[in-house]
Coordinates of C-alpha atoms in Angstrom, one line a residue:
M4 CA 26.9 75.6 127.0
P5 CA 23.8 75.9 124.8
N6 CA 24.6 77.3 121.4
N7 CA 22.2 80.2 121.8
K8 CA 24.3 81.9 124.4
K9 CA 27.1 84.3 123.4
F10 CA 29.4 86.2 125.8
I11 CA 30.9 89.6 125.0
I12 CA 33.7 90.2 127.4
D13 CA 35.7 93.4 127.9
F14 CA 39.5 93.2 128.5
D15 CA 40.9 96.0 130.7
S16 CA 39.8 95.7 134.4
T17 CA 37.6 92.7 133.4
F18 CA 39.6 89.9 131.8
T19 CA 42.6 91.4 133.6
Q20 CA 42.7 93.1 137.0
V21 CA 44.3 96.2 135.6
E22 CA 44.1 98.8 132.7
A23 CA 46.8 97.6 130.3
L24 CA 47.9 101.1 129.3
D25 CA 48.5 101.9 132.9
I26 CA 50.9 99.0 133.1
L27 CA 52.5 100.0 129.8
G28 CA 53.0 103.4 131.2
E29 CA 54.9 101.9 134.2
I30 CA 57.1 100.1 131.7
S31 CA 57.7 102.9 129.2
L32 CA 58.0 105.7 131.7
E33 CA 60.2 103.8 134.2
N34 CA 63.1 106.3 133.9
H35 CA 61.2 109.4 132.8
P36 CA 61.6 112.5 135.0
E37 CA 57.9 113.1 134.9
R38 CA 57.0 109.5 135.6
D39 CA 54.6 109.9 138.6
D40 CA 52.8 112.8 137.1
R41 CA 52.3 111.1 133.8
L42 CA 51.1 107.8 135.3
E43 CA 48.6 109.8 137.4
K44 CA 47.4 111.6 134.3
I45 CA 47.0 108.3 132.4
K46 CA 44.8 106.9 135.2
E47 CA 42.8 110.1 135.3
V48 CA 42.1 110.0 131.5
T49 CA 41.2 106.3 131.7
D50 CA 38.7 106.8 134.5
L51 CA 37.1 109.8 132.6
G52 CA 36.7 107.6 129.5
M53 CA 35.3 104.6 131.4
E54 CA 32.7 106.7 133.1
G55 CA 31.7 108.3 129.8
R56 CA 32.9 111.8 130.7
L57 CA 35.5 111.9 128.0
T58 CA 35.0 110.6 124.4
L59 CA 36.7 107.3 123.6
R60 CA 38.9 108.8 120.9
E61 CA 40.0 111.7 123.2
S62 CA 40.9 109.1 125.8
I63 CA 43.0 107.0 123.4
E64 CA 44.8 110.0 121.9
Q65 CA 45.7 111.5 125.2
R66 CA 47.0 108.3 126.7
I67 CA 49.2 107.4 123.7
S68 CA 50.8 110.9 123.7
I69 CA 51.6 110.5 127.4
L70 CA 53.0 106.9 127.1
E71 CA 56.0 107.4 124.7
A72 CA 56.0 103.6 124.3
N73 CA 57.5 101.3 121.6
R74 CA 56.9 97.9 120.1
G75 CA 59.8 96.3 122.1
Q76 CA 57.9 97.0 125.4
I77 CA 54.7 95.1 124.3
D78 CA 56.3 91.6 125.1
E79 CA 57.1 92.8 128.6
L80 CA 53.5 94.2 128.9
V81 CA 52.0 90.8 127.9
K82 CA 54.1 89.0 130.5
A83 CA 52.8 91.4 133.2
L84 CA 49.2 91.1 132.1
K85 CA 49.3 87.3 132.1
K86 CA 50.1 87.5 135.8
K87 CA 47.3 90.0 136.3
V88 CA 44.4 88.0 134.9
S89 CA 41.3 88.4 137.1
K90 CA 41.2 85.7 139.8
S91 CA 37.7 84.4 138.9
F92 CA 38.6 84.2 135.2
D93 CA 41.8 82.3 136.1
R94 CA 40.0 79.7 138.2
N95 CA 37.4 79.2 135.5
Q96 CA 39.8 78.5 132.6
E97 CA 37.7 75.4 131.8
F98 CA 34.8 77.6 130.9
F99 CA 36.8 79.5 128.3
A100 CA 38.4 76.4 126.7
E101 CA 35.0 74.6 126.4
N102 CA 33.1 77.6 125.0
A103 CA 35.7 79.4 123.0
E104 CA 33.4 79.5 119.9
D105 CA 30.8 81.6 121.7
I106 CA 33.1 83.9 123.6
F107 CA 34.1 87.3 122.1
I108 CA 36.6 89.8 123.4
I109 CA 35.5 93.2 122.3
S110 CA 37.7 96.0 123.7
N111 CA 38.7 99.5 123.2
G112 CA 42.2 98.3 124.1
F113 CA 44.7 97.0 121.6
K114 CA 45.0 93.7 119.8
D115 CA 48.8 93.9 120.2
F116 CA 48.6 92.8 123.8
I117 CA 45.1 91.4 124.1
V118 CA 45.5 88.5 121.7
P119 CA 48.5 86.9 123.4
V120 CA 46.8 87.0 126.7
V121 CA 43.3 85.6 125.8
T122 CA 44.5 83.0 123.4
S123 CA 46.5 81.4 126.3
F124 CA 43.0 80.7 127.7
G125 CA 42.0 78.8 124.5
L126 CA 40.0 81.7 123.1
K127 CA 40.1 82.3 119.3
E128 CA 42.1 85.1 117.8
E129 CA 39.4 85.7 115.2
N130 CA 37.0 86.4 118.1
V131 CA 39.1 89.3 119.4
F132 CA 38.0 92.7 118.3
A133 CA 40.2 95.7 119.4
N134 CA 42.2 98.6 118.4
E135 CA 45.7 98.5 116.8
F136 CA 48.8 100.6 117.4
V137 CA 50.5 102.4 114.6
Y138 CA 54.3 102.3 114.8
D139 CA 57.0 104.4 113.1
E140 CA 60.1 103.0 111.4
K141 CA 61.9 102.8 114.8
G142 CA 59.0 100.9 116.4
N143 CA 57.7 103.8 118.5
I144 CA 54.0 103.9 119.1
I145 CA 52.9 107.1 117.4
D146 CA 49.2 106.6 116.7
F147 CA 46.3 104.1 116.4
N148 CA 44.4 102.8 113.5
R149 CA 41.8 105.6 113.2
D150 CA 39.8 103.6 110.6
N151 CA 39.1 100.9 113.2
I152 CA 35.5 101.2 114.3
L153 CA 36.5 100.5 117.9
S154 CA 38.5 103.7 118.0
Q155 CA 35.3 105.6 117.6
N156 CA 32.4 106.4 120.0
N157 CA 29.9 103.5 120.2
G158 CA 32.4 101.3 118.5
K159 CA 31.6 98.3 120.6
A160 CA 27.9 98.4 119.6
A161 CA 28.8 98.9 116.0
T162 CA 31.2 95.9 116.1
I163 CA 28.6 93.6 117.5
K164 CA 26.0 94.8 115.0
K165 CA 28.3 93.8 112.2
L166 CA 28.9 90.4 113.7
E167 CA 25.2 89.6 113.4
L168 CA 25.3 87.3 116.4
T169 CA 22.2 85.1 117.1
G170 CA 20.8 83.9 120.3
D171 CA 21.1 85.5 123.8
I172 CA 23.9 88.0 124.1
F173 CA 25.5 88.7 127.5
V174 CA 27.9 91.5 128.0
I175 CA 30.5 91.4 130.8
G176 CA 32.4 94.6 131.5
D177 CA 33.2 97.4 133.9
G178 CA 32.8 100.5 131.7
Y179 CA 30.3 102.8 130.1
T180 CA 31.2 101.5 126.6
D181 CA 30.1 98.0 127.7
Y182 CA 26.7 99.4 128.9
E183 CA 26.3 101.1 125.4
I184 CA 26.0 97.6 123.9
K185 CA 22.9 96.9 125.9
A186 CA 21.6 100.5 125.5
A187 CA 21.8 100.0 121.7
G188 CA 19.5 96.9 122.0
L189 CA 22.2 94.5 121.0
A190 CA 22.4 92.5 124.2
N191 CA 20.0 90.7 126.5
R192 CA 21.9 91.5 129.7
F193 CA 24.7 93.7 130.8
Y194 CA 26.7 92.4 133.8
A195 CA 28.7 95.1 135.6
F196 CA 31.9 93.3 136.6
T197 CA 33.1 94.7 139.9
E198 CA 35.8 92.2 141.0
N199 CA 38.5 94.7 140.1
V200 CA 36.9 98.1 140.0
D201 CA 33.4 99.4 141.0
R202 CA 32.2 102.4 139.1
P203 CA 28.8 103.5 140.5
S204 CA 27.9 105.3 137.3
V205 CA 28.2 102.0 135.5
T206 CA 26.7 99.6 138.1
A207 CA 23.7 101.9 138.3
M208 CA 22.8 101.0 134.7
A209 CA 23.6 97.2 134.9
D210 CA 21.0 94.4 134.7
H211 CA 23.1 92.5 137.3
I212 CA 26.1 93.4 139.4
A213 CA 28.7 90.6 139.2
P214 CA 31.4 90.6 141.8
S215 CA 33.1 87.7 140.0
L216 CA 32.8 85.4 137.0
D217 CA 31.5 82.7 139.3
E218 CA 28.4 84.8 139.9
I219 CA 27.7 85.1 136.2
L220 CA 28.2 81.4 135.6
Y221 CA 26.0 80.6 138.6
V222 CA 23.0 82.6 137.6
N223 CA 23.3 81.2 134.1
K224 CA 23.6 77.6 135.3
M225 CA 26.9 77.3 133.3
N226 CA 29.8 74.9 133.7
K227 CA 32.0 76.3 136.4
K228 CA 34.9 75.5 138.7
Y229 CA 33.0 75.6 142.0
S230 CA 29.4 74.6 142.8
Y231 CA 28.7 77.9 144.4
P232 CA 29.4 81.6 143.5
K233 CA 32.1 82.9 145.8
S234 CA 30.4 86.3 145.7
R235 CA 27.5 84.7 147.6
I236 CA 29.7 83.6 150.5
N237 CA 29.1 86.1 153.2
V238 CA 31.9 86.5 155.8
L239 CA 31.5 88.2 159.2
L240 CA 34.7 89.1 161.0
L241 CA 34.5 90.5 164.5
E242 CA 37.0 91.9 167.0
N243 CA 39.5 93.7 164.7
V244 CA 40.8 90.7 162.7
H245 CA 44.2 91.7 161.2
P246 CA 43.9 93.3 157.7
V247 CA 45.9 90.5 156.1
G248 CA 43.0 88.1 156.9
I249 CA 40.4 90.4 155.6
E250 CA 42.3 90.9 152.4
M251 CA 42.8 87.2 151.9
L252 CA 39.1 86.5 152.2
Q253 CA 38.2 89.4 149.9
H254 CA 40.8 88.3 147.4
E255 CA 39.1 84.9 147.3
G256 CA 35.9 86.7 146.1
Y257 CA 33.9 86.5 149.3
N258 CA 31.7 89.3 150.7
V259 CA 33.4 90.4 153.8
E260 CA 31.9 92.5 156.6
T261 CA 34.0 93.6 159.6
Y262 CA 33.3 94.8 163.1
S263 CA 35.8 96.2 165.6
S264 CA 34.2 94.7 168.7
A265 CA 32.6 91.5 169.8
M266 CA 28.8 91.0 169.6
S267 CA 26.4 90.0 172.3
E268 CA 24.6 86.7 172.0
D269 CA 21.4 88.4 170.8
E270 CA 23.2 90.6 168.3
L271 CA 25.1 87.7 166.8
A272 CA 22.1 85.4 166.8
E273 CA 20.4 88.1 164.6
K274 CA 23.4 88.8 162.4
I275 CA 24.4 85.1 161.8
Q276 CA 21.4 84.2 159.7
N277 CA 23.0 85.1 156.3
V278 CA 26.6 84.4 157.3
S279 CA 28.6 81.6 155.6
I280 CA 31.9 82.1 157.4
L281 CA 32.3 83.6 160.9
G282 CA 35.6 84.9 162.2
I283 CA 36.0 85.7 165.9
R284 CA 38.7 86.2 168.5
S285 CA 38.4 85.4 172.2
K286 CA 35.6 87.8 173.4
T287 CA 32.8 86.5 171.1
N288 CA 30.7 83.6 172.4
V289 CA 29.2 81.4 169.7
T290 CA 26.5 79.7 171.7
S291 CA 23.8 77.1 170.9
K292 CA 21.3 80.0 170.7
V293 CA 23.5 81.7 168.1
L294 CA 24.0 78.5 166.1
E295 CA 20.2 77.8 166.0
N296 CA 20.0 80.7 163.5
A297 CA 23.2 79.8 161.6
N298 CA 21.5 77.9 158.8
R299 CA 24.0 79.0 156.1
L300 CA 27.1 78.8 158.3
M301 CA 29.8 76.5 156.8
A302 CA 32.9 77.3 159.0
I303 CA 34.0 79.3 162.0
G304 CA 37.6 80.7 162.2
A305 CA 38.9 81.4 165.7
F306 CA 41.6 83.9 165.2
C307 CA 43.3 82.9 168.4
I308 CA 44.4 79.7 170.1
G309 CA 41.4 78.8 172.2
T310 CA 38.0 77.6 171.1
N311 CA 36.2 77.3 174.4
Q312 CA 34.1 80.3 173.4
I313 CA 32.5 78.2 170.7
D314 CA 29.9 75.5 171.2
L315 CA 31.8 72.8 169.3
D316 CA 29.3 70.1 169.9
T317 CA 26.5 72.1 168.3
C318 CA 28.8 73.0 165.5
Q319 CA 29.3 69.3 164.9
E320 CA 25.6 68.6 165.0
K321 CA 25.0 71.3 162.3
G322 CA 28.0 70.3 160.1
I323 CA 30.0 73.5 160.8
A324 CA 33.8 73.1 160.7
V325 CA 35.8 75.1 163.2
F326 CA 39.5 76.1 162.7
N327 CA 41.8 78.0 165.0
A328 CA 45.5 79.0 165.1
P329 CA 47.1 76.8 167.8
F330 CA 50.7 77.8 167.1
S331 CA 50.6 81.3 165.6
N332 CA 50.9 83.4 168.7
T333 CA 52.9 81.0 171.0
R334 CA 56.1 83.0 170.9
S335 CA 54.3 86.3 171.7
V336 CA 52.6 84.8 174.8
V337 CA 55.9 83.2 176.0
E338 CA 57.8 86.5 175.6
L339 CA 55.2 88.3 177.7
A340 CA 55.4 85.6 180.4
I341 CA 59.2 85.9 180.6
A342 CA 59.0 89.7 180.8
E343 CA 56.4 89.6 183.5
I344 CA 58.3 87.1 185.6
I345 CA 61.3 89.4 185.6
F346 CA 59.2 92.5 186.4
L347 CA 57.4 90.7 189.3
M348 CA 60.6 89.4 190.8
R349 CA 62.1 92.9 190.7
N350 CA 58.8 94.6 191.7
I351 CA 59.1 96.9 188.7
S352 CA 55.5 97.9 188.4
D353 CA 55.3 99.4 191.9
K354 CA 58.7 101.2 191.5
S355 CA 57.6 102.6 188.2
R356 CA 54.3 103.9 189.6
L357 CA 56.2 105.6 192.5
M358 CA 58.5 107.3 190.0
H359 CA 55.5 108.7 188.2
E360 CA 54.3 110.0 191.5
G361 CA 57.6 111.7 192.0
K362 CA 58.9 109.3 194.6
W363 CA 62.5 107.9 194.4
D364 CA 62.7 104.5 196.1
K365 CA 66.1 103.1 195.3
S366 CA 66.3 99.8 197.2
A367 CA 67.2 96.1 196.6
N368 CA 64.7 94.9 199.2
G369 CA 62.3 92.3 197.7
S370 CA 64.2 92.4 194.4
F371 CA 65.6 89.1 193.0
E372 CA 67.2 87.6 190.0
I373 CA 65.3 84.8 188.2
R374 CA 68.5 82.7 187.8
G375 CA 68.2 79.6 190.0
K376 CA 64.6 80.0 190.9
K377 CA 62.1 77.2 190.4
L378 CA 59.5 77.9 187.6
G379 CA 56.4 75.7 187.8
I380 CA 54.5 75.5 184.5
I381 CA 50.9 74.2 184.7
G382 CA 50.0 73.0 181.2
Y383 CA 52.8 71.8 179.0
G384 CA 51.2 72.4 175.6
N385 CA 52.7 74.6 172.8
I386 CA 53.1 77.7 175.0
G387 CA 54.1 75.8 178.2
A388 CA 56.7 73.8 176.3
Q389 CA 58.3 76.8 174.5
L390 CA 58.3 78.8 177.8
S391 CA 60.1 75.8 179.4
V392 CA 62.9 76.0 176.9
L393 CA 63.4 79.8 177.0
A394 CA 63.1 80.0 180.8
E395 CA 65.8 77.3 181.2
N396 CA 68.1 79.3 178.9
L397 CA 67.7 82.2 181.3
G398 CA 68.8 80.0 184.2
L399 CA 65.5 79.0 185.7
D400 CA 64.9 75.5 187.0
V401 CA 61.8 74.3 185.2
Y402 CA 59.1 72.0 186.6
Y403 CA 55.8 71.2 184.9
Y404 CA 52.5 69.4 185.3
D405 CA 50.0 68.4 182.7
V406 CA 47.0 66.0 182.8
I407 CA 48.3 64.5 179.6
E408 CA 51.5 62.6 179.4
K409 CA 54.0 65.1 177.8
L410 CA 57.7 64.5 177.1
A411 CA 60.0 66.9 179.0
L412 CA 62.1 69.2 176.8
S413 CA 65.7 69.8 177.7
N414 CA 66.2 69.5 181.5
A415 CA 62.6 70.2 182.6
T416 CA 61.3 68.0 185.4
K417 CA 57.8 66.4 185.1
L418 CA 55.8 66.3 188.3
N419 CA 53.0 63.9 188.9
S420 CA 50.5 66.2 190.5
L421 CA 49.4 69.8 190.6
D422 CA 49.8 69.9 194.4
E423 CA 53.5 68.8 194.1
L424 CA 54.2 71.6 191.6
L425 CA 52.5 74.2 193.8
K426 CA 54.6 73.3 196.8
V427 CA 58.0 73.4 195.0
A428 CA 57.7 76.4 192.6
D429 CA 58.9 79.9 193.4
I430 CA 57.0 81.1 190.3
V431 CA 53.8 79.5 189.1
T432 CA 52.5 80.2 185.6
L433 CA 49.2 78.9 184.1
H434 CA 49.0 77.8 180.4
V435 CA 45.9 75.5 180.3
D436 CA 43.0 75.4 177.9
G437 CA 39.5 76.7 178.6
R438 CA 37.6 73.4 179.0
P439 CA 34.8 73.7 181.6
E440 CA 36.5 71.3 184.1
N441 CA 39.3 73.8 184.4
K442 CA 37.1 76.4 186.0
N443 CA 38.6 77.6 189.3
L444 CA 41.5 75.2 188.8
I445 CA 43.4 77.6 191.1
G446 CA 41.5 78.7 194.2
E447 CA 42.1 79.3 197.9
R448 CA 43.3 75.8 198.6
E449 CA 45.9 75.9 195.8
F450 CA 47.2 79.3 196.9
D451 CA 47.5 77.9 200.4
L452 CA 49.8 75.2 199.0
M453 CA 52.2 77.6 197.4
K454 CA 55.4 78.8 198.9
G455 CA 55.2 82.0 200.9
G456 CA 56.1 84.9 198.6
A457 CA 55.6 83.0 195.4
V458 CA 54.9 84.8 192.1
F459 CA 51.8 83.8 190.1
L460 CA 50.9 84.4 186.4
N461 CA 47.7 83.6 184.5
L462 CA 48.0 84.1 180.7
S463 CA 45.6 81.3 179.8
R464 CA 41.9 81.7 180.5
G465 CA 40.0 84.0 182.9
H466 CA 37.8 81.4 184.5
V467 CA 40.5 79.0 185.6
V468 CA 41.5 81.2 188.6
D469 CA 39.3 82.2 191.5
V470 CA 39.9 86.0 191.4
K471 CA 38.8 86.6 195.0
A472 CA 41.1 83.9 196.2
L473 CA 44.0 85.5 194.3
K474 CA 43.2 88.9 195.7
K475 CA 43.3 87.5 199.2
A476 CA 46.6 85.7 198.5
V477 CA 48.2 89.0 197.3
E478 CA 46.9 91.1 200.2
S479 CA 48.2 88.5 202.7
G480 CA 51.6 88.4 201.1
K481 CA 51.3 84.7 200.3
V482 CA 51.7 85.7 196.7
R483 CA 54.3 88.5 196.5
G484 CA 53.4 89.4 192.9
T485 CA 51.0 88.5 190.2
A486 CA 50.5 89.1 186.5
V487 CA 47.0 88.5 184.9
D488 CA 46.2 88.9 181.2
V489 CA 42.8 87.1 181.2
F490 CA 39.7 87.7 183.3
P491 CA 36.3 85.9 183.9
Q492 CA 34.5 89.0 182.5
E493 CA 36.2 91.1 179.9
P494 CA 34.9 94.3 178.1
K495 CA 33.6 93.6 174.6
N496 CA 35.4 96.6 173.2
N497 CA 37.9 99.4 174.1
E498 CA 35.1 101.7 175.1
E499 CA 33.6 99.6 177.9
P500 CA 35.1 100.0 181.4
F501 CA 37.3 97.3 183.0
E502 CA 36.3 96.1 186.4
S503 CA 38.2 93.6 188.6
D504 CA 38.9 92.9 192.2
L505 CA 42.6 92.9 191.3
K506 CA 42.7 96.6 190.5
G507 CA 45.1 98.5 192.8
L508 CA 46.9 95.6 194.3
P509 CA 50.6 95.9 195.0
N510 CA 53.1 94.3 192.6
T511 CA 50.3 93.4 190.3
I512 CA 50.5 93.6 186.5
L513 CA 47.1 93.7 184.7
T514 CA 47.1 93.5 180.9
P515 CA 44.0 93.6 178.6
H516 CA 44.2 90.1 177.1
I517 CA 47.2 91.0 175.0
G518 CA 49.3 87.8 175.4
G519 CA 49.1 87.0 171.7
S520 CA 48.6 90.6 170.6
T521 CA 51.8 91.4 168.7
L522 CA 51.8 92.5 165.1
E523 CA 53.7 89.3 164.2
A524 CA 51.3 87.0 165.9
Q525 CA 48.2 88.7 164.6
Q526 CA 49.6 88.6 161.1
N527 CA 50.5 84.9 161.4
I528 CA 47.0 84.1 162.7
A529 CA 45.4 86.2 160.0
Q530 CA 47.2 84.1 157.3
F531 CA 46.8 80.7 158.9
V532 CA 43.1 80.7 159.7
P533 CA 41.7 82.0 156.4
N534 CA 44.0 79.6 154.5
K535 CA 42.4 76.7 156.4
I536 CA 38.9 77.9 155.8
I537 CA 39.4 78.6 152.1
D538 CA 41.0 75.2 151.7
Y539 CA 38.0 73.6 153.4
I540 CA 35.5 75.5 151.2
N541 CA 37.4 74.8 148.0
T542 CA 38.6 71.2 148.5
G543 CA 36.9 69.8 151.6
N544 CA 40.1 69.5 153.5
T545 CA 39.5 69.4 157.3
F546 CA 43.2 69.1 158.4
N547 CA 43.6 71.2 161.6
S548 CA 39.9 71.4 162.3
V549 CA 39.2 71.2 166.0
N550 CA 35.8 69.5 165.7
F551 CA 35.8 67.6 162.5
P552 CA 37.6 64.4 161.6
N553 CA 40.9 65.5 160.1
I554 CA 41.3 64.5 156.4
Q555 CA 44.0 65.9 154.1
L556 CA 42.8 65.4 150.6
P557 CA 44.6 65.3 147.2
F558 CA 43.9 68.0 144.7
L559 CA 40.6 67.5 142.8
K560 CA 41.3 66.7 139.2
D561 CA 38.8 65.7 136.4
A562 CA 36.2 64.7 138.9
H563 CA 33.4 66.0 141.1
R564 CA 33.8 65.8 144.8
L565 CA 30.8 64.9 147.0
I566 CA 31.1 65.9 150.6
H567 CA 28.8 64.1 153.0
I568 CA 28.7 65.0 156.7
H569 CA 26.6 62.7 158.8
Q570 CA 25.9 61.4 162.3
N571 CA 28.3 58.7 163.2
A572 CA 26.2 55.6 162.8
P573 CA 26.9 52.2 161.3
G574 CA 26.2 51.6 157.6
V575 CA 26.2 55.2 156.2
L576 CA 29.2 54.6 153.9
A577 CA 27.5 51.5 152.6
K578 CA 24.4 53.5 151.8
I579 CA 26.4 56.2 150.0
N580 CA 28.1 53.6 147.9
Q581 CA 24.9 51.7 147.2
T582 CA 23.2 54.9 146.1
L583 CA 26.0 55.7 143.7
A584 CA 25.9 52.1 142.4
N585 CA 22.2 52.4 141.8
Y586 CA 22.8 55.3 139.5
E587 CA 25.9 53.6 137.9
I588 CA 28.3 56.2 139.2
N589 CA 32.0 55.4 139.0
I590 CA 34.0 56.3 142.1
V591 CA 37.4 57.8 141.4
G592 CA 38.5 58.0 145.0
Q593 CA 36.9 57.9 148.5
Y594 CA 38.0 59.0 151.9
L595 CA 36.3 58.4 155.3
K596 CA 37.1 59.5 158.8
T597 CA 34.9 59.7 161.9
N598 CA 35.0 61.0 165.5
E599 CA 32.6 60.3 168.4
K600 CA 29.7 62.2 166.9
I601 CA 30.1 62.7 163.1
G602 CA 31.4 60.9 160.0
Y603 CA 33.0 62.7 157.1
V604 CA 33.0 61.0 153.7
I605 CA 34.6 62.5 150.6
T606 CA 33.8 60.7 147.4
D607 CA 35.3 61.8 144.0
I608 CA 33.2 60.7 141.1
N609 CA 33.5 61.0 137.3
K610 CA 31.5 63.9 135.8
K611 CA 28.7 61.9 134.2
Y612 CA 25.9 61.8 136.7
S613 CA 22.2 62.7 137.2
N614 CA 21.1 65.4 139.6
E615 CA 18.8 62.8 141.0
V616 CA 21.7 61.1 142.6
I617 CA 22.5 64.3 144.6
E618 CA 19.0 64.4 146.0
A619 CA 19.2 60.7 146.9
L620 CA 22.5 61.2 148.8
K621 CA 20.9 64.1 150.7
K622 CA 18.1 61.9 151.8
I623 CA 20.3 59.2 153.4
E624 CA 19.3 58.9 157.1
G625 CA 21.6 60.8 159.4
T626 CA 22.8 63.3 156.8
I627 CA 23.8 66.6 158.4
R628 CA 25.1 68.4 155.4
F629 CA 25.9 67.7 151.8
R630 CA 27.7 69.7 149.1
V631 CA 29.4 69.2 145.8
L632 CA 32.7 70.6 144.6
Y633 CA 33.5 70.7 140.8

């Protein structure tokens, strides 16, 4: 960092995610009968002081009187605060260690707990300016050093004036007292730090609103952990992604925007222009038209199993990695299939409907146990295989067919053709993917091949079944009962009406694409997909990507990582290495993998290199996308 830059950093809600006296209150008042009321009062006084509506001295006096704390509780407080350091500060520890001489902590908090926390980041104790507790002979906190200039109004500005710092002074904080430094003419810029708390009365006076330390380092072209500010990564999440996923992406420092429904092609094509990460479920189609406008898009997360709603080829061509959750809702889909098989074999839906109409139809006619029946599973992937095991445990004889050779689990019987399965099964259930060649996989011909009175389920994709043919089979009695969870055309949200030829049919269960919609499944998906995307953004890992060559990388240490995505053509790796050699760059580690269309090269290099080499690597013929990780 150039010597003419000095950083003045606040502590509470800036260096740490919390107000230290709030945490001290939780410790000191743990068994106090008025604990909750007092903690709320501490928070109220803190906010009034930070917003400038209560004088600093009044704020300190009131909080100390409420706390009833002692010296013995400070160590416990320090341990808690070290676990609550702001995320962007924690991931940029290198910045603090390298620039400790020019970083000053100036706080209206207290040295007693600030010094142990910030010195663990390599900062100098002599660069910490804060208040000091006064203790009685028993170690109780009874007052504060009233001679300390930081216990007085405008104390921060007065402290900086006494320091006589030279060069550019940058203030980072979240409160009114931080703004006062700039207002006094003692700083070049005031960065309102909003990673932990956003006070509109403070941000309104800021020179720059900083959602993270990454943002500040980025605009100042400083040494930093990542080659981009996380606050500039815009995330768009559609179709009610589970709150866990939203929180994970927000916690990482990204700007997250959410919508409860899907978007049309035109809406998404317009919205995608400034999006870095897109999260969707099954109703949103990411077409080539949408991707034409996606010039900032780095990754797509499908918060579901399938990815047929995404143009994977165009994503490859544009260097956009796609991740899904292939295993996260398997159990939920299987449980629904089992339940619907039992309901259909007992004709429960019709009996229930009649009961609601006031009709009592107690009869065993057309009602069967599932034990001993032949279950035919079309598609023996994650869902089909798990269904196979559970169904067999319930007494079903399991048969399956898959276009790919799959090992039978337990006593399941593999059949060599779809026709053979359709002829033998009492119950047929579909669990195939959404590839285009599966369109109308089951039509009039296939229904004709089934046993008379068979039961049919589709919990896979809407377009794999000819709905008109299914309707005809149900009406004729060829299919005695059907359960359908997916449809060729589905409403984009809960307000749109549902239309289908299957409405009103006997012994027919229609569900609104909820096979994987359990709280457990949605939470699992919401944890899995963001983790994969964050890992890809931060390290370049493509493990579990559905359209990129899969590489699992070691943690980046003491190096810069160059990520080069290119068209799969001979000689690209040689050109990359020759370019690095031309600039005398030492390669620490290198990883390459390709698929039919693209190549993915990860090169870790030492940190001494010219920016010219980056431009040269970008100009290699066939380059799709290039980025650097620090």
